[in-house]
Amino acid sequence: MGIGLRYGILLAQYWGANDEQGLKRYLALGTGVTQGLAFFCFAVCVFTPTLLPSLFNPSETVLALASDYVQLLGIAVCLSGFGIAADTALRSIGQTRINLYVSILETALNITFNYILIFGHLGMPAMGLIGAGIGSVIARSIRLLVVLVIIYRYFPVLALRWQNVVEACERRMVSKFFTVTYPIMVGTVIWCAGLFTFNILLGRIGQAELATIAVITPLESIGLAFGHGLSTATGIMIGNSLGANQFKHSTQYSRWALKSSIVLGALLGGVLLVAQSAILSLYGALSDDVTQLMIMSFPIVALSIMLRTINITLIIGVLRSGGDSKFCMNMDFVCQWMWAVPVTAMGAIVFELPFTTVLLLMTSEEIIKVLPAAWRVYSDKWVNNLTENTERSAA
């Protein structure tokens, strides 16, 4: 997803500028870059399948199972390159419902195939974890096929031809593409590496803590899905208006996005706190230690969801849509790697602080990030029409 965001801002602005040829050229270039990275990830998963699982110190049995699964995951990732490009293109022209429907289709197919292949129903052998990997590959393949059929039949403006690929390879276009997108790529890598580091640190505290993370992570992901939805909608609206030189509308959308993210974040965090008893009842097999850790962690998770909803909307939906990617990259590096990662590592490893305290230290990244992000939005320095290589004032 982070890969698609790199050039999605360009596509949205070219669509707003009614420049279909520019849209197709940058879509062709973005698709090539995305699929190239997908092939790289595929190679890593297939040829070094033990690399990532070994970081979590698993047993030999778990490592063997994880390695087989990672190889299948590599195939799914390889298919994701074209899929991410297609999803990004559809979002950029406002066709978000199609992405929603095909995502629902993929999820339903994934659940169905996993049910059949993991447990061995409908005459199929029980494959366990390998069956889950095969089911994911089949579901991803069907999704990609459906999206491509929809694009080439109903949205010819996104249907790439060989001529678009040739034009996209011009030096001027390649230079502009990477000038705009490289800070997003670097920023995404920085941010993802930080999240990976946080999970390793939290997971090494203890078994009960690791089990708590396993429960917390999907809950937080469900909440943040709404935040990503708001940021995507904001990015489309702002990108289209910037491409059309409607700068006043862009700044109005940014103010609306900030207020909406605050309300949405508070609502999501509040719902989590109110529903914590019902959520815990769904996990009847949890030990007393894990249950107690969950109860103490809920307020911190609620705070994290609220702040991350605001930051995701401001950073991805507003600032990056105007091409203000260098500021976002620098802010991510300072807030995460110069503050949150060091203090979390010291708390977890050096001082051996309680799990909830370490979790709060990790969340402190979002606390110190929200103020500079809001200040940057109100400064209007992010208001740029990237289709014209100009920088405009929002006045």
XYZ file of C-alpha atoms in Angstrom:
395
model
C 0.000 0.000 0.000
C 2.797 2.391 0.873
C 4.254 1.844 -2.592
C 1.025 2.906 -4.276
C 0.859 6.056 -2.172
C 4.116 7.211 -3.729
C 2.658 7.805 -7.148
C -1.039 7.960 -6.218
C -0.561 11.655 -5.448
C 0.640 12.244 -9.011
C -2.229 10.274 -10.534
C -4.836 12.162 -8.494
C -3.434 15.527 -9.555
C -3.205 14.589 -13.243
C -6.799 13.374 -13.090
C -7.824 16.686 -11.551
C -5.963 18.492 -14.340
C -7.816 16.406 -16.990
C -4.464 15.254 -18.391
C -5.191 11.667 -19.399
C -1.883 11.148 -21.189
C 0.094 12.303 -18.147
C -2.048 10.042 -15.975
C -1.316 6.999 -18.152
C 2.407 7.682 -18.362
C 2.882 7.976 -14.637
C 0.614 4.981 -14.061
C 2.818 2.948 -16.415
C 5.961 4.123 -14.647
C 4.492 3.507 -11.204
C 3.317 0.045 -12.200
C 6.798 -0.856 -13.394
C 8.425 0.328 -10.173
C 5.812 -1.384 -8.003
C 6.105 -4.693 -9.811
C 9.891 -4.482 -9.731
C 9.807 -4.182 -5.937
C 7.276 -7.017 -5.801
C 9.683 -9.244 -7.752
C 12.456 -8.328 -5.289
C 10.296 -9.300 -2.300
C 9.330 -12.496 -4.120
C 13.002 -13.389 -4.559
C 13.755 -12.736 -0.869
C 10.817 -14.879 0.284
C 11.560 -17.757 -2.095
C 15.359 -17.948 -1.836
C 15.807 -16.921 1.838
C 12.558 -18.069 3.488
C 14.091 -18.388 6.970
C 15.422 -14.832 7.092
C 12.394 -13.082 8.639
C 11.011 -15.921 10.833
C 14.430 -16.443 12.451
C 14.320 -12.921 13.912
C 11.669 -14.087 16.392
C 13.761 -17.000 17.783
C 11.251 -19.743 16.863
C 11.688 -23.461 17.479
C 12.964 -25.630 14.631
C 9.467 -26.987 13.964
C 7.911 -23.533 13.828
C 10.761 -22.244 11.655
C 10.235 -25.059 9.130
C 6.501 -24.374 8.897
C 7.040 -20.608 8.696
C 9.617 -21.022 5.918
C 7.195 -22.955 3.713
C 4.496 -20.368 4.372
C 6.841 -17.467 3.585
C 7.620 -18.979 0.184
C 3.917 -19.079 -0.654
C 3.589 -15.568 0.725
C 6.257 -14.510 -1.775
C 4.008 -15.613 -4.636
C 1.123 -13.558 -3.223
C 3.421 -10.547 -2.892
C 4.555 -10.960 -6.498
C 0.916 -10.794 -7.620
C 0.384 -7.726 -5.445
C 2.545 -5.460 -7.616
C 0.034 -5.142 -10.437
C -2.819 -5.237 -7.930
C -1.485 -2.281 -5.944
C -1.034 -0.280 -9.149
C -4.592 -1.023 -10.269
C -6.062 -0.181 -6.858
C -4.079 3.069 -6.717
C -5.263 4.092 -10.183
C -8.915 3.423 -9.367
C -8.687 5.386 -6.118
C -7.035 8.306 -7.896
C -10.025 8.763 -10.197
C -12.497 8.398 -7.347
C -13.601 4.800 -7.995
C -13.159 3.723 -4.389
C -16.237 1.495 -4.339
C -14.618 -0.906 -6.766
C -11.645 -1.299 -4.424
C -14.067 -1.958 -1.581
C -15.966 -4.617 -3.488
C -12.898 -6.488 -4.752
C -11.381 -6.357 -1.250
C -14.535 -7.936 0.145
C -14.383 -10.536 -2.638
C -10.741 -11.371 -1.883
C -11.411 -11.621 1.850
C -14.398 -13.913 1.322
C -12.422 -16.114 -1.069
C -9.453 -16.186 1.304
C -11.631 -17.307 4.219
C -13.358 -19.919 2.058
C -10.186 -21.411 0.601
C -8.441 -21.324 3.982
C -11.362 -23.168 5.562
C -11.260 -25.818 2.850
C -7.494 -26.253 2.620
C -6.450 -25.825 6.259
C -8.949 -28.316 7.669
C -9.416 -30.535 4.592
C -13.061 -30.072 3.598
C -14.833 -30.899 0.303
C -12.534 -33.824 -0.333
C -9.319 -31.808 -0.051
C -6.484 -32.957 2.251
C -5.867 -31.029 5.476
C -2.803 -28.882 4.721
C -2.631 -26.683 7.813
C -0.476 -23.574 7.468
C 0.498 -24.484 3.891
C -3.202 -24.562 2.993
C -3.533 -21.019 4.333
C -0.728 -19.884 2.044
C -2.224 -21.606 -1.000
C -5.641 -20.117 -0.255
C -4.149 -16.636 -0.053
C -2.406 -17.057 -3.409
C -5.606 -18.252 -5.117
C -7.681 -15.401 -3.644
C -5.069 -12.805 -4.642
C -4.919 -14.194 -8.193
C -8.698 -13.993 -8.626
C -8.766 -10.433 -7.276
C -6.087 -9.306 -9.719
C -7.906 -10.877 -12.661
C -11.222 -9.249 -11.691
C -9.651 -5.789 -11.296
C -7.864 -5.967 -14.647
C -11.062 -7.020 -16.430
C -12.960 -4.113 -14.844
C -10.290 -1.574 -15.819
C -9.871 -2.677 -19.421
C -13.617 -2.953 -19.994
C -15.054 0.028 -18.113
C -12.179 2.479 -17.487
C -10.115 2.819 -20.682
C -8.395 5.904 -19.252
C -6.504 3.484 -16.984
C -5.963 0.769 -19.592
C -2.233 0.822 -20.346
C -0.804 0.186 -23.792
C 2.771 -0.427 -24.878
C 3.046 3.169 -26.090
C 2.364 4.429 -22.554
C 5.195 2.260 -21.234
C 7.613 3.624 -23.853
C 6.645 7.243 -23.088
C 6.986 6.625 -19.357
C 10.656 5.731 -19.802
C 11.599 9.244 -20.927
C 14.340 10.675 -18.738
C 12.324 13.782 -17.854
C 9.368 11.758 -16.583
C 11.510 9.293 -14.648
C 13.367 12.172 -12.988
C 10.149 13.914 -11.952
C 8.604 10.665 -10.731
C 11.461 9.862 -8.361
C 11.874 13.483 -7.264
C 8.287 13.434 -6.034
C 8.134 9.873 -4.749
C 11.524 9.009 -3.263
C 10.850 10.818 0.058
C 7.631 8.812 0.408
C 9.484 5.583 -0.322
C 12.221 6.379 2.203
C 9.689 7.587 4.753
C 7.624 4.423 4.353
C 10.698 2.230 4.829
C 11.694 4.233 7.925
C 8.218 3.969 9.410
C 7.758 0.243 8.657
C 11.214 -0.569 10.014
C 10.278 1.257 13.192
C 7.045 -0.718 13.595
C 8.949 -3.957 13.011
C 11.487 -2.942 15.660
C 8.698 -2.121 18.124
C 7.143 -5.567 17.655
C 10.476 -7.282 18.218
C 11.087 -5.272 21.403
C 7.620 -5.944 22.802
C 7.736 -9.602 21.832
C 10.988 -10.202 23.723
C 9.565 -9.046 27.068
C 7.752 -12.326 27.749
C 5.244 -14.946 26.575
C 2.222 -13.236 28.169
C 3.252 -9.954 26.586
C 3.653 -11.634 23.190
C 0.157 -13.101 23.481
C -1.193 -9.669 24.424
C 0.374 -8.156 21.287
C -1.277 -10.875 19.207
C -4.672 -9.730 20.505
C -3.979 -5.982 20.446
C -2.617 -5.797 16.894
C -5.803 -6.845 15.039
C -7.935 -4.617 17.264
C -5.758 -1.625 16.465
C -5.715 -2.545 12.779
C -9.521 -2.603 12.650
C -9.681 0.864 14.191
C -6.979 2.270 11.933
C -8.765 0.930 8.853
C -11.254 3.770 9.334
C -8.393 6.247 9.631
C -6.844 4.981 6.398
C -10.228 5.312 4.726
C -10.492 8.940 5.799
C -6.946 9.696 4.667
C -7.564 8.062 1.280
C -10.727 10.096 0.710
C -8.910 13.253 1.782
C -5.983 12.519 -0.526
C -8.245 12.031 -3.541
C -10.180 15.243 -2.930
C -7.088 17.343 -2.282
C -5.090 15.796 -5.134
C -7.867 16.372 -7.642
C -8.382 19.985 -6.524
C -4.641 20.762 -6.585
C -4.362 19.373 -10.106
C -7.249 21.611 -11.143
C -5.533 24.657 -9.522
C -8.364 24.956 -6.991
C -6.036 25.827 -4.133
C -8.662 27.407 -1.907
C -10.701 24.212 -2.032
C -7.596 22.221 -1.124
C -6.970 24.205 2.040
C -10.641 23.967 2.991
C -10.501 20.193 2.569
C -7.394 20.047 4.784
C -9.161 21.879 7.639
C -12.155 19.619 7.261
C -9.876 16.567 7.337
C -8.181 17.677 10.567
C -11.487 18.229 12.371
C -12.936 14.980 11.024
C -9.874 12.967 12.068
C -10.087 14.310 15.625
C -13.767 13.356 15.884
C -13.231 9.955 14.237
C -10.164 9.146 16.339
C -11.915 10.050 19.589
C -14.955 8.015 18.552
C -12.883 4.930 17.693
C -10.897 5.143 20.926
C -14.093 5.601 22.937
C -15.777 2.617 21.307
C -12.773 0.438 22.168
C -12.913 1.438 25.829
C -16.667 0.916 26.074
C -16.497 -2.460 24.331
C -13.453 -3.855 26.142
C -15.476 -6.278 28.280
C -17.270 -7.639 25.219
C -13.967 -7.945 23.363
C -12.332 -9.877 26.204
C -15.288 -12.254 26.361
C -14.527 -13.306 22.773
C -11.149 -14.602 23.924
C -12.263 -17.140 26.490
C -8.993 -19.086 26.335
C -6.798 -16.219 27.517
C -4.841 -16.757 30.709
C -5.360 -14.501 33.716
C -2.005 -12.789 33.093
C -2.860 -11.954 29.496
C -6.358 -10.784 30.447
C -4.929 -8.449 33.088
C -2.383 -7.064 30.619
C -5.169 -6.517 28.091
C -7.257 -4.558 30.609
C -4.289 -2.295 31.449
C -3.400 -1.875 27.750
C -6.838 -0.834 26.465
C -6.528 2.883 27.426
C -3.112 3.098 25.746
C -4.388 1.360 22.600
C -7.366 3.734 22.512
C -5.010 6.724 22.750
C -2.827 5.243 20.009
C -5.800 4.737 17.679
C -6.993 8.308 18.204
C -3.585 9.909 17.598
C -2.665 7.654 14.678
C -5.995 8.388 12.997
C -5.181 12.103 13.160
C -1.580 11.666 12.007
C -2.428 9.294 9.157
C -5.029 11.731 7.854
C -2.758 14.777 8.073
C 0.416 13.128 6.767
C -0.927 10.798 4.088
C -4.178 12.522 3.217
C -3.025 16.159 3.247
C 0.725 16.759 3.258
C 1.770 14.008 0.862
C -1.084 14.845 -1.505
C 0.546 18.228 -2.044
C 3.989 16.717 -2.550
C 5.283 17.784 0.885
C 6.981 14.410 1.241
C 10.403 15.558 2.474
C 8.883 17.179 5.526
C 6.952 13.957 6.277
C 10.082 11.844 5.806
C 12.139 14.011 8.165
C 9.351 14.124 10.749
C 8.981 10.320 10.693
C 12.727 9.856 11.169
C 13.037 12.330 14.052
C 9.897 11.273 15.928
C 10.455 7.549 15.493
C 14.185 6.849 15.318
C 15.545 9.759 17.365
C 12.894 9.469 20.056
C 10.408 6.572 20.153
C 12.661 3.645 19.184
C 15.532 4.584 21.573
C 13.295 5.256 24.589
C 11.244 2.121 23.929
C 14.406 0.013 23.604
C 15.806 1.455 26.831
C 12.534 0.895 28.638
C 12.180 -2.694 27.443
C 15.794 -3.905 27.554
C 17.813 -1.634 29.852
C 15.309 -0.695 32.577
C 12.974 -3.692 32.052
C 9.885 -1.545 32.582
C 6.379 -3.068 32.734
C 4.718 -3.941 29.443
C 2.143 -1.142 29.619
C 4.852 1.458 30.245
C 6.837 0.224 27.251
C 3.648 0.321 25.162
C 3.085 3.938 26.216
C 6.678 4.822 25.300
C 6.050 3.353 21.865
C 2.861 5.430 21.524
C 4.783 8.592 22.444
C 5.870 8.796 18.790
C 2.310 9.709 17.822
C 2.032 12.213 20.679
C 5.052 14.258 19.579
C 4.194 13.927 15.881
C 0.681 15.367 15.925
C 1.668 18.975 16.709
C 4.222 19.514 13.890
C 1.876 17.741 11.455
C -1.023 20.071 12.337
C 1.261 23.124 12.185
C 2.472 22.140 8.732
C -1.094 21.714 7.482
C -2.066 25.209 8.645
C 1.101 26.716 7.145
C -0.170 25.812 3.622
C 3.418 25.113 2.505
C 2.217 21.759 1.186
C -0.064 23.377 -1.447
C 1.657 22.421 -4.729
C 0.405 21.597 -8.210
C 2.744 18.768 -9.182
C 1.455 18.629 -12.754
C 2.926 22.042 -13.488
C 6.168 21.785 -11.472
C 5.115 24.938 -9.680
C 4.582 25.873 -6.106
C 1.557 28.005 -5.356
C 0.252 30.013 -2.468
C -3.142 29.120 -1.044
C -4.111 32.714 -0.708
